[in-house]
Structure formats: C-alpha cells, structure tokens
Coordinates of C-alpha atoms and ligand atoms in Angstrom, one line a residue:
X1 CA 133.8 45.7 125.6
X2 CA 130.5 46.0 127.8
X3 CA 128.9 42.7 127.7
X4 CA 125.5 44.5 127.7
X5 CA 126.2 45.1 124.1
X6 CA 125.0 41.7 123.3
X7 CA 121.5 42.7 124.3
X8 CA 121.8 45.8 122.1
X9 CA 122.7 43.7 119.0
X10 CA 120.0 41.1 119.6
X11 CA 117.4 43.9 120.0
X12 CA 118.8 45.5 116.8
X13 CA 118.6 42.3 114.7
X14 CA 115.6 40.9 116.1
X15 CA 113.4 43.4 117.9
X16 CA 110.2 41.4 117.9
X17 CA 111.8 38.2 118.9
X18 CA 110.2 37.0 122.4
X19 CA 112.6 37.8 125.2
X20 CA 111.2 37.7 128.7
X21 CA 108.4 35.4 130.0
X22 CA 106.5 34.9 133.3
X23 CA 105.6 31.4 133.1
X24 CA 103.7 31.0 129.6
X25 CA 103.2 34.7 129.5
X26 CA 105.5 36.8 127.3
X27 CA 106.2 40.3 129.1
X28 CA 108.7 41.7 126.7
X29 CA 110.3 41.1 123.4
X30 CA 113.9 42.0 122.7
X31 CA 113.1 45.5 121.6
X32 CA 111.3 46.2 124.7
X33 CA 113.8 44.4 127.1
X34 CA 116.5 46.5 125.7
X35 CA 114.4 49.8 125.7
X36 CA 113.5 49.1 129.3
X37 CA 117.1 48.5 130.2
X38 CA 118.3 51.6 128.6
X39 CA 115.6 53.6 130.4
X40 CA 116.4 52.3 133.7
X41 CA 120.1 53.0 132.8
X42 CA 119.4 56.5 132.1
X43 CA 117.5 56.8 135.4
X44 CA 120.3 55.2 137.3
X45 CA 122.8 57.8 136.0
X46 CA 120.3 60.5 137.0
X47 CA 120.6 59.0 140.6
X48 CA 124.4 59.5 140.5
X49 CA 125.4 56.0 139.5
X50 CA 128.8 56.1 137.9
X51 CA 130.9 53.7 135.8
X52 CA 132.3 51.1 138.3
X53 CA 129.8 51.7 141.0
X54 CA 128.1 48.7 142.5
X55 CA 124.2 47.9 142.2
X56 CA 122.7 45.3 144.3
X57 CA 120.1 42.7 143.0
X58 CA 118.2 41.2 146.0
X59 CA 115.7 39.7 143.7
X60 CA 113.7 36.5 143.2
X61 CA 113.7 35.0 139.8
X62 CA 111.5 37.5 138.2
X63 CA 111.4 39.0 134.5
X64 CA 112.6 42.3 136.0
X65 CA 115.9 40.6 137.2
X66 CA 117.5 40.6 133.8
X67 CA 116.0 44.4 133.0
X68 CA 117.7 45.6 136.2
X69 CA 120.9 43.7 135.6
X70 CA 121.4 45.0 131.9
X71 CA 120.4 48.5 133.1
X72 CA 123.3 48.5 135.6
X73 CA 125.7 47.2 133.1
X74 CA 124.5 49.7 130.3
X75 CA 125.1 52.5 133.0
X76 CA 128.7 51.1 133.4
X77 CA 128.0 49.8 137.0
X78 CA 128.6 46.1 138.2
X79 CA 126.0 44.2 139.7
X80 CA 126.1 42.4 143.0
X81 CA 123.4 39.5 142.8
X82 CA 122.4 38.4 146.4
X83 CA 120.7 35.0 147.0
X84 CA 117.0 35.9 147.6
X85 CA 116.9 33.2 150.3
X86 CA 119.4 35.3 152.4
X87 CA 118.2 36.9 155.6
X88 CA 117.9 40.8 155.1
X89 CA 121.0 41.2 157.4
X90 CA 123.2 39.0 155.4
X91 CA 121.9 40.9 152.4
X92 CA 122.8 44.2 154.1
X93 CA 126.3 42.6 155.1
X94 CA 127.0 42.1 151.4
X95 CA 125.8 45.4 150.2
X96 CA 128.0 47.1 152.7
X97 CA 131.1 45.0 151.9
X98 CA 130.5 45.8 148.2
X99 CA 130.0 49.5 149.0
X100 CA 126.9 49.3 146.8
X101 CA 125.2 52.7 146.0
X102 CA 121.6 51.3 145.2
X103 CA 119.9 47.9 145.3
X104 CA 117.0 46.7 143.4
X105 CA 114.8 44.2 145.5
X106 CA 111.7 42.5 144.6
X107 CA 108.5 42.2 146.3
X108 CA 108.8 40.5 149.5
X109 CA 112.2 41.2 150.0
X110 CA 112.4 45.0 149.7
X111 CA 110.7 46.0 153.0
X112 CA 113.0 44.1 155.3
X113 CA 116.0 45.0 153.2
X114 CA 115.1 48.8 153.5
X115 CA 114.7 48.2 157.3
X116 CA 118.2 46.9 157.5
X117 CA 120.2 49.1 155.3
X118 CA 120.9 52.7 154.6
X119 CA 121.5 51.6 150.7
X120 CA 118.8 53.2 148.6
X121 CA 116.5 50.1 147.9
X122 CA 114.2 50.2 144.8
X123 CA 111.2 47.9 144.7
X124 CA 111.1 46.3 141.3
X125 CA 107.5 46.9 140.0
X126 CA 107.0 49.7 142.7
X127 CA 106.3 53.4 141.8
X128 CA 110.1 54.4 141.7
X129 CA 110.8 51.5 139.2
X130 CA 107.9 52.6 137.1
X131 CA 109.5 56.2 137.0
X132 CA 112.7 54.4 136.0
X133 CA 110.9 52.7 133.2
X134 CA 109.5 56.0 131.9
X135 CA 112.8 57.7 132.0
X136 CA 114.7 59.0 128.9
X137 CA 116.7 56.1 127.5
X138 CA 120.5 56.2 127.7
X139 CA 121.6 56.9 124.0
X140 CA 124.3 54.1 124.0
X141 CA 126.0 51.7 126.3
X142 CA 128.7 53.2 128.7
X143 CA 132.0 51.7 127.4
X144 CA 133.7 49.2 129.6
X145 CA 137.1 47.8 129.4
X146 CA 137.6 43.8 129.4
X147 CA 139.1 44.2 133.0
X148 CA 136.4 46.3 134.3
X149 CA 134.2 44.8 137.3
X150 CA 130.9 43.3 135.9
X151 CA 129.5 41.0 138.5
X152 CA 130.5 40.9 142.1
X153 CA 129.7 37.2 143.1
X154 CA 129.7 36.5 146.9
X155 CA 130.8 33.0 147.4
X156 CA 128.1 30.7 148.8
X157 CA 130.1 30.6 152.0
X158 CA 130.1 26.9 153.1
X159 CA 132.8 28.3 155.4
X160 CA 133.2 31.6 157.1
X161 CA 132.1 35.0 155.7
X162 CA 131.3 35.2 151.9
X163 CA 134.0 36.8 149.8
X164 CA 133.3 38.9 146.9
X165 CA 134.7 37.4 143.6
X166 CA 135.4 40.1 141.1
X167 CA 133.9 38.9 137.8
X168 CA 135.0 41.0 134.8
X169 CA 133.4 41.6 131.4
X170 CA 136.3 39.7 129.9
X171 CA 135.5 36.7 132.2
X172 CA 131.8 36.6 131.3
X173 CA 132.5 36.7 127.7
X174 CA 135.1 34.0 127.9
X175 CA 132.7 31.9 129.9
X176 CA 130.0 32.3 127.2
X177 CA 132.4 31.4 124.2
X178 CA 133.6 28.5 126.2
X179 CA 129.9 27.5 126.6
X180 CA 129.4 27.4 123.0
X181 CA 132.7 25.5 122.4
X182 CA 132.4 22.9 125.1
X183 CA 128.9 22.8 126.6
X184 CA 126.2 23.4 124.2
X185 CA 124.8 25.3 121.1
X186 CA 122.1 27.9 121.7
X187 CA 119.5 28.7 119.0
X188 CA 117.0 31.6 118.8
X189 CA 114.1 29.2 119.3
X190 CA 115.7 27.9 122.5
X191 CA 114.4 28.7 126.1
X192 CA 116.3 29.4 129.2
X193 CA 114.4 28.5 132.1
X194 CA 115.4 29.9 135.4
X195 CA 114.5 27.2 138.2
X196 CA 117.7 27.9 140.3
X197 CA 118.8 31.1 141.8
X198 CA 119.6 33.7 139.3
X199 CA 122.3 35.1 141.7
X200 CA 124.4 32.0 141.0
X201 CA 125.2 29.8 137.9
X202 CA 121.6 29.8 136.5
X203 CA 121.5 33.5 136.1
X204 CA 125.1 33.9 135.1
X205 CA 124.0 31.7 132.1
X206 CA 121.6 34.4 130.8
X207 CA 124.4 36.1 128.6
X208 CA 124.6 33.3 126.0
X209 CA 120.8 33.2 125.7
X210 CA 120.7 36.9 125.2
X211 CA 123.3 36.8 122.6
X212 CA 121.6 34.2 120.7
X213 CA 118.2 35.7 121.2
X214 CA 116.5 32.8 123.0
X215 CA 113.6 33.2 125.3
X216 CA 114.0 33.7 129.2
X217 CA 111.4 32.0 131.2
X218 CA 110.9 32.7 134.9
X219 CA 108.6 30.1 136.6
X220 CA 105.7 31.8 138.6
X221 CA 106.6 29.9 141.7
X222 CA 109.9 31.8 141.5
X223 CA 111.8 28.7 142.5
X224 CA 112.2 25.0 141.8
X225 CA 109.0 23.1 141.4
X226 CA 109.2 19.9 139.3
X227 CA 105.8 19.8 138.0
X228 CA 106.0 23.3 137.0
X229 CA 109.3 22.9 135.2
X230 CA 107.8 19.8 133.2
X231 CA 104.7 21.9 132.3
X232 CA 107.0 24.8 131.2
X233 CA 109.2 22.6 129.2
X234 CA 106.3 21.0 127.4
X235 CA 104.8 24.4 126.7
X236 CA 108.0 26.4 125.4
X237 CA 110.1 23.4 124.1
X238 CA 113.9 23.4 123.5
X239 CA 114.5 24.3 127.1
X240 CA 118.1 24.7 128.7
X241 CA 118.4 24.8 132.4
X242 CA 121.1 24.8 135.1
X243 CA 120.5 22.5 137.9
X244 CA 122.3 21.6 141.0
X245 CA 122.7 17.8 141.2
X246 CA 120.1 17.6 143.9
X247 CA 117.6 19.1 141.5
X248 CA 118.2 16.5 138.9
X249 CA 117.8 13.9 141.3
X250 CA 114.4 15.4 142.4
X251 CA 113.2 15.7 138.9
X252 CA 114.1 12.0 138.1
X253 CA 112.3 10.8 141.3
X254 CA 109.1 13.0 140.5
X255 CA 109.2 11.9 136.8
X256 CA 109.5 8.3 137.8
X257 CA 106.6 8.5 140.0
X258 CA 104.3 10.4 137.7
X259 CA 105.3 8.8 134.4
X260 CA 106.6 12.3 133.3
X261 CA 108.8 11.9 130.1
X262 CA 110.4 15.3 130.3
X263 CA 109.4 16.3 126.9
X264 CA 110.7 19.8 125.8
X265 CA 113.8 19.5 127.9
X266 CA 116.7 20.0 125.7
X267 CA 119.8 20.5 128.0
X268 CA 120.2 20.3 131.6
X269 CA 123.6 21.5 132.6
X270 CA 124.4 20.3 136.1
X271 CA 127.2 21.2 138.3
X272 CA 128.1 23.1 141.5
X273 CA 128.3 20.0 143.7
X274 CA 129.1 16.2 143.4
X275 CA 126.9 14.3 141.1
X276 CA 126.9 10.5 141.9
X277 CA 127.2 8.0 139.3
X278 CA 124.1 6.2 140.3
X279 CA 121.8 9.5 140.3
X280 CA 123.1 10.5 136.7
X281 CA 122.7 7.0 135.3
X282 CA 119.1 6.9 136.5
X283 CA 118.5 10.5 135.1
X284 CA 119.9 9.6 131.7
X285 CA 117.9 6.3 131.7
X286 CA 114.6 8.4 132.3
X287 CA 115.4 11.7 130.4
X288 CA 117.7 10.6 127.7
X289 CA 120.8 12.5 126.2
X290 CA 119.9 15.8 127.7
X291 CA 122.8 16.3 130.3
X292 CA 126.1 17.9 130.2
X293 CA 128.2 18.6 133.4
X294 CA 130.2 21.5 134.2
X295 CA 132.7 22.1 136.9
X296 CA 133.7 25.7 138.0
X297 CA 133.5 28.0 141.0
X298 CA 132.8 31.7 141.4
X299 CA 136.5 32.3 140.8
X300 CA 136.3 30.8 137.4
X301 CA 132.7 30.9 136.7
X302 CA 131.1 27.7 135.2
X303 CA 134.1 27.0 133.2
X304 CA 136.8 25.0 134.5
X305 CA 135.8 21.6 132.9
X306 CA 132.9 20.2 131.0
X307 CA 131.8 16.6 130.6
X308 CA 130.1 16.5 127.3
X309 CA 126.6 15.1 126.4
X310 CA 128.1 12.3 124.7
X311 CA 130.4 11.5 127.6
X312 CA 127.3 11.6 130.0
X313 CA 125.4 9.3 127.8
X314 CA 127.9 6.9 126.3
X315 CA 128.1 3.5 128.0
X316 CA 130.1 1.9 125.4
X317 CA 133.5 3.2 126.3
X318 CA 135.6 0.8 128.5
X319 CA 136.1 3.9 131.0
X320 CA 132.4 5.1 130.8
X321 CA 131.7 4.8 134.5
X322 CA 135.0 6.4 135.5
X323 CA 134.1 9.2 133.0
X324 CA 130.8 9.7 134.5
X325 CA 132.2 9.9 137.9
X326 CA 134.7 12.7 136.6
X327 CA 133.9 16.3 135.8
X328 CA 135.2 16.0 132.2
X329 CA 138.0 17.9 130.5
X330 CA 139.3 21.5 130.6
X331 CA 137.0 24.0 128.9
X332 CA 138.6 25.8 126.1
X333 CA 139.3 29.0 127.9
X334 CA 141.3 27.4 130.6
X335 CA 144.5 25.7 131.3
X336 CA 144.1 23.0 133.9
X337 CA 146.9 21.4 136.2
X338 CA 147.2 19.6 139.4
X339 CA 149.5 21.1 142.1
X340 CA 151.0 20.3 145.3
X341 CA 150.5 22.3 148.3
X342 CA 153.0 25.0 147.1
X343 CA 151.3 25.1 143.7
X344 CA 153.9 23.2 141.7
X345 CA 152.5 21.3 138.9
X346 CA 152.5 17.5 139.5
X347 CA 152.6 14.7 136.9
X348 CA 149.4 13.3 135.4
X349 CA 147.7 10.7 137.5
X350 CA 148.7 12.2 141.0
X351 CA 146.2 13.6 143.4
X352 CA 146.6 17.3 144.1
X353 CA 145.0 20.7 144.3
X354 CA 143.1 21.8 141.0
X355 CA 144.7 24.8 139.5
X356 CA 143.2 26.8 136.5
X357 CA 144.5 29.8 134.6
X358 CA 143.1 31.8 131.6
X359 CA 140.8 34.5 130.8
X360 CA 137.9 33.2 132.9
X361 CA 139.8 33.3 136.1
X362 CA 139.2 36.2 138.5
X363 CA 141.5 38.9 139.1
X364 CA 141.1 38.7 143.0
X365 CA 138.6 39.1 145.9
X366 CA 137.0 42.3 146.4
X367 CA 139.0 44.5 148.7
X368 CA 140.6 41.4 150.3
X369 CA 144.4 41.1 149.0
X370 CA 145.3 38.5 151.7
X371 CA 142.6 36.1 150.4
X372 CA 143.5 36.9 146.8
X373 CA 147.1 36.3 147.3
X374 CA 146.3 32.8 148.8
X375 CA 143.8 31.9 146.0
X376 CA 146.0 33.3 143.0
X377 CA 149.6 32.0 142.5
X378 CA 151.6 33.0 139.5
X379 CA 148.4 33.5 137.6
X380 CA 147.2 30.1 138.7
X381 CA 143.8 29.9 140.6
X382 CA 144.2 27.5 143.5
X383 CA 140.7 26.1 143.6
X384 CA 140.8 24.5 146.9
X385 CA 139.5 21.2 145.3
X386 CA 141.4 18.1 145.2
X387 CA 141.6 16.2 142.0
X388 CA 143.4 14.0 139.6
X389 CA 143.7 14.1 135.7
X390 CA 143.8 10.9 133.9
X391 CA 145.8 10.3 130.7
X392 CA 142.9 11.3 128.5
X393 CA 142.5 14.4 130.3
X394 CA 139.5 13.7 132.4
X395 CA 139.6 15.3 135.9
X396 CA 138.0 13.5 138.9
X397 CA 137.2 15.6 141.9
X398 CA 138.6 14.1 145.2
X399 CA 136.8 16.4 147.6
X400 CA 138.0 19.7 148.9
X401 CA 141.3 19.5 150.5
X402 CA 139.5 20.3 153.9
X403 CA 137.0 17.5 153.6
X404 CA 139.6 14.7 152.8
X405 CA 139.9 12.2 155.7
X406 CA 143.3 11.0 156.8
X407 CA 143.0 7.9 158.9
X408 CA 146.0 6.2 160.1
X409 CA 148.1 8.3 157.6
X410 CA 145.9 7.1 154.6
X411 CA 143.9 9.4 152.4
X412 CA 140.2 8.6 152.3
X413 CA 138.1 10.6 149.9
X414 CA 134.5 10.8 151.4
X415 CA 133.2 11.0 147.7
X416 CA 134.2 7.4 147.1
X417 CA 132.4 6.2 150.2
X418 CA 129.4 8.3 149.5
X419 CA 129.1 6.9 145.8
X420 CA 129.3 3.4 147.5
X421 CA 126.6 4.0 149.9
X422 CA 124.3 5.5 147.2
X423 CA 124.4 2.5 145.1
X424 CA 122.1 0.9 148.0
X425 CA 118.7 1.1 146.7
X426 CA 117.5 2.4 150.3
X427 CA 119.9 5.1 150.5
X428 CA 118.6 8.5 149.4
X429 CA 121.3 10.7 150.3
X430 CA 124.8 10.4 152.0
X431 CA 127.5 12.5 153.4
X432 CA 130.8 11.3 154.9
X433 CA 133.1 13.3 157.1
X434 CA 136.1 12.6 159.3
X435 CA 135.7 12.3 163.2
X436 CA 138.7 13.0 165.4
X437 CA 140.2 9.7 166.6
X438 CA 142.8 9.5 169.3
X439 CA 144.7 6.7 167.6
X440 CA 144.0 7.1 163.8
X441 CA 144.0 10.8 163.8
X442 CA 140.4 10.6 162.0
X443 CA 138.0 8.0 161.5
X444 CA 135.0 7.9 158.7
X445 CA 131.5 8.4 159.7
X446 CA 128.4 8.7 157.7
X447 CA 125.3 10.6 157.7
X448 CA 122.6 9.0 155.6
X449 CA 119.1 9.7 154.6
X450 CA 117.3 6.4 154.0
X451 CA 113.7 5.5 152.4
X452 CA 113.0 3.7 155.5
X453 CA 115.0 3.2 158.8
X454 CA 117.9 1.0 158.0
X455 CA 120.0 -1.4 160.1
X456 CA 123.7 0.1 160.4
X457 CA 124.7 -3.6 159.9
X458 CA 123.1 -3.6 156.5
X459 CA 124.9 -0.4 155.5
X460 CA 128.1 -1.7 156.8
X461 CA 127.7 -5.0 154.7
X462 CA 127.1 -3.0 151.7
X463 CA 130.2 -0.9 152.2
X464 CA 132.1 -4.0 152.9
X465 CA 130.8 -5.4 149.6
X466 CA 131.8 -2.4 147.5
X467 CA 134.9 -0.7 149.0
X468 CA 138.1 -1.3 150.9
X469 CA 137.6 -2.3 154.5
X470 CA 139.6 0.7 155.7
X471 CA 137.4 3.2 154.0
X472 CA 134.1 2.1 155.4
X473 CA 132.4 4.2 158.0
X474 CA 132.9 3.4 161.6
X475 CA 129.7 4.9 162.5
X476 CA 126.3 5.7 160.5
X477 CA 123.9 8.4 161.5
X478 CA 120.5 8.1 160.0
X479 CA 118.7 11.5 159.7
X480 CA 115.7 13.0 158.0
X481 CA 117.6 15.3 155.8
X482 CA 121.1 16.7 155.3
X483 CA 122.0 20.3 156.2
X484 CA 122.4 22.2 152.8
X485 CA 123.0 25.9 151.9
X486 CA 120.8 28.0 149.7
X487 CA 122.2 26.4 146.5
X488 CA 121.6 22.9 147.8
X489 CA 125.4 22.1 148.7
X490 CA 125.6 19.8 151.7
X491 CA 127.2 21.6 154.8
X492 CA 129.8 19.4 155.9
X493 CA 130.7 22.1 158.5
X494 CA 127.2 21.7 160.0
X495 CA 127.7 18.0 160.1
X496 CA 131.1 18.3 161.9
X497 CA 129.3 20.5 164.6
X498 CA 126.6 18.0 164.9
X499 CA 129.1 15.3 165.6
X500 CA 130.9 17.4 168.2
X501 CA 127.5 18.1 169.9
X502 CA 126.9 14.4 170.0
X503 CA 130.1 13.4 171.4
Ligands
LIG601 P1 130.6 28.2 144.1 O1 131.8 29.1 144.1 O2 129.5 28.5 145.1 O3 129.9 27.9 142.7 O4 131.1 26.7 144.5 C1 132.2 26.1 143.8 C2 132.4 24.7 144.3 O5 131.5 23.9 144.1 C3 133.7 24.0 143.5 O6 134.9 24.6 144.2 C4 133.5 22.5 144.0 O7 133.9 22.3 145.2 C5 132.1 22.4 143.8 N1 131.5 22.1 142.4 C6 131.3 22.7 141.5 N2 131.0 22.1 140.3 C7 131.1 20.8 140.8 C8 130.9 19.7 140.1 N3 130.6 19.4 138.8 N4 131.2 18.4 140.8 C9 131.6 18.5 142.1 N5 131.7 19.7 142.7 C10 131.6 20.7 142.1

C-alpha cells in the first residue's frame, strides 16, 4: 500500500479540514493539500519520473514540503529528504549517491544547489512549481508494494560519509501504528508543529497527523525559536512536536526565565540523543505531563522503544529515577534483544549491543551491501548502541560501543559521568570521552560548558561525591559550546580531534 493513500483518505472524508499552515495562517485545507499533491504528481510523471525513482527534498520547514513529499509518493517515487543546513556540495553528494532524478529545493537553497549539481532542481514557489501546481492531477495514487522504497534517509553522519537507509512503505506504516499504540493518540483537532528539521524525525512523524486529519504548522522562522513555539502553541492549541533533548532544555530555560507556562503544548516527543535525568525532571516540573521519549534510529525510524507519558511523569515508583534514565520499553512492532559482539542474544541484565527486528527495521542501506551485512544479522538490526534491559523490560542506553571508555580493563559509560556532572547547578552541558593513556589504555576526560568559569577542583569534588572514584574525569576542559551536528547531537569525534590537537 502506498502510504500517500492516507492523505487521499483524509481529503475524501474531511476536505474542508485545515491542513497546512505557515505560522498562524492557513495555506491549504485537506482537499487543497491533496489536490496540489496530485497535480504535482501528474507533473512529475510528465517529467519522466517513474515508480521507484528518487526525488530529493532540499527544503526548509515550509508548507510546500509536505506537498512535494506526497506528490513524489503519489507518483510512485521515493523521497530523499536532505537537511536544509547541509552545504550544497553535501546535498549534491547525497543526490548523486541516491541517483536522484529531480530535487525540490526551497528559496535560499535552490540557487546554490543548482550550481553544484546536474540534477534538475525545482524551486518550490518558483515559476516551474506554479506550472506543476496547475498541471492535470494524477487520477489515482501509483500503487506501491509494502517493501517498496518510500524514504531514503541519509544518516546524520556523526562518523564518516552518510549512508542511505532504505525506509519502505511498510516501515513507515508500522512506525505510525506503533506511535498510536505506544507513544500517543492523535485527534483531528491536534496540531503537528515542525520546529526541528523535517528531513529527520520531526518530518517523518507527519504521516500519523495526515492520517488523523490534524493541522501541520510550519513556523515562519523555519526553525527552532522558543518564543515562536510558545506563541504558536498558545494560538493553535493541542500541539505535538518532536524535539531533540537540547531543544527541550532550551525551552525549559527560556520558559523559566520568561514565566512562560507552555499553554497549548500537548505532547513533546523527545529522542535522538541522551536526555539527562536532571534536564527532563526540570522540564516536567515546569511544563507538566507533556513528555514522551522515543529511542530509534534511521534504520528503525522512531520506533525501537518508548518511555510513556506516565513513566516520564511518575515519581512514585521505587525505580522512577532509573526509569527516567532509560529509554523505556520495546515498541509494539519490534522485538528487542541485547547481543554479544557476534549478535548472540544475552540474558536479561547484561550489557551488550542493542538489537531490534520487526516490520519497522530497514531492509538495508542503499547500494551498500557491505554496510548492510554488518548492520543486519539473521534479521536483527545491530544498532551499534550498547544497552541493558532490566527485568521489567526497560532499556537503558550505555553509549554507543565506540564511545565506551575502557580504562584499566574496566568499562566506563560516559553517560553515567555526564549525568553526574549535570547534577551540578553550574554545569550546563557535559560530554565525556576517553583519552589514550599509556598505562590504563584510556582515561576519562570531560568537556563542560559552565554558567561561569568553574574551578576543576570543584567539578572533581562533585564527581567524587556522586560516582565511583575510577569513573571520575582525570581532566576537565571548559568550553563555551560543545560541537554538535545539524540535529543537535554532540560530535564526540570532534572532541577527540580537539583532544589530539591539544596533546
Ligand atoms: P539517527 O539515525 O540519526 O536518528 O541517530 C540514531 C542514534 O541516536 C541512535 O542509534 C542512538 O545512538 C541515538 N538516540 C536516538 N534516540 C535516543 C534516545 N532516546 N536516547 C539516547 N540516544 C538516542
């Protein structure tokens, strides 16, 4: 089944329901949204796009995004969303690797991309886009099989060149159904607010909101602006958003400074990187029970585990803090296990590599059989993340295997040290890595962002008071900001290079 049928259904049932917004202003109801997608689909086919072809989306978070995406799907093509913050040369590399036939690009991105690539670039909002919108609509969706490619997701690349994860129609449908079962309900009077890049988790979550006929709101800033989010939430109400943990932290800080209550925020799904207990506790204290956590990766998009709203909020369970530090339990459509380095399942309670299998798991990487064979073993996705499942089924991440620090033969999980540092009121951000050591193999060093310059001795005393002596950093480097990628994930590779340069 072509997942774009969800748009056709909602448009049939509720054509007048508001669909696409730029800020407070409605730009299309569902009838118009569907009609535009079908017209652009007809135009794409007239341009020679065939089922299975790849169509790039190098766009900011604008209302045309979803029109272009559903048009490509309706024509039977797969989309290749590219983060709008990438350099045109990086976008060109992705389009080339994907073998894309055409790319929709929004204003401010199209010119640079056109200069960098031979792929046909279409400016959304430009003259050609207008011609596409006036084209004869495709009479019906192009049929797609469950295993057909739907979304080619280039991993954010915290290491090496990005790889194209093949996301199929079946995977997205499984993800959406799992969302309803494990994450949240969606109603027609709800609002999806896109404040994080639509090329990633925030955008992939559009399908549940299309199926249920909710509103889709694109902030005029085209990005993440706390004051704008609070304003739009108040205006539209019942807002759902996907946020990286750093965004939640920023929203909490701004809300506390300004006295903002977060009225209108219904659900903030966070994930994509570690959320520290002190940060989420503060966020819940301020905004109330609006948070749900998910853990996933492009290879099993948004749906390996979920930590429910009640688990995030509950402080009565004897294990509430451990649960809050976990990423929750397996989502309905995946089987979860912990494996040894050869992929053999390990008993409960042991630390090992997190493995997932089920309908939401990718069939492999785009034209990369070697990487696919490494990531997929006997149907299991080897996530590259280390973790531990407790007897109640809660999974706690223990850092990616490459981030684990082994000092004197003992495993040290950077996350634990980071959690400890962050409980200090003057520490804003912390990232812990291993430094080569002639005797111990590695020792622990911390990069910290502090409110004011801090004495390393004070940081050390704080660690000594909270974690085992052997885990405490042997050096603290205070910095103004941690290096992050376009999705807000801390780049430990960059910290390692910084460390190398310093030695
Ligand atoms: P990506 O494929 O770019 O979405 O990155 C996925 C990776 O982000 C995972 O393999 C994890 O290492 C990390 N990640 C995702 N969700 C969480 C979470 N809730 N907590 C901690 N790390 C996460």
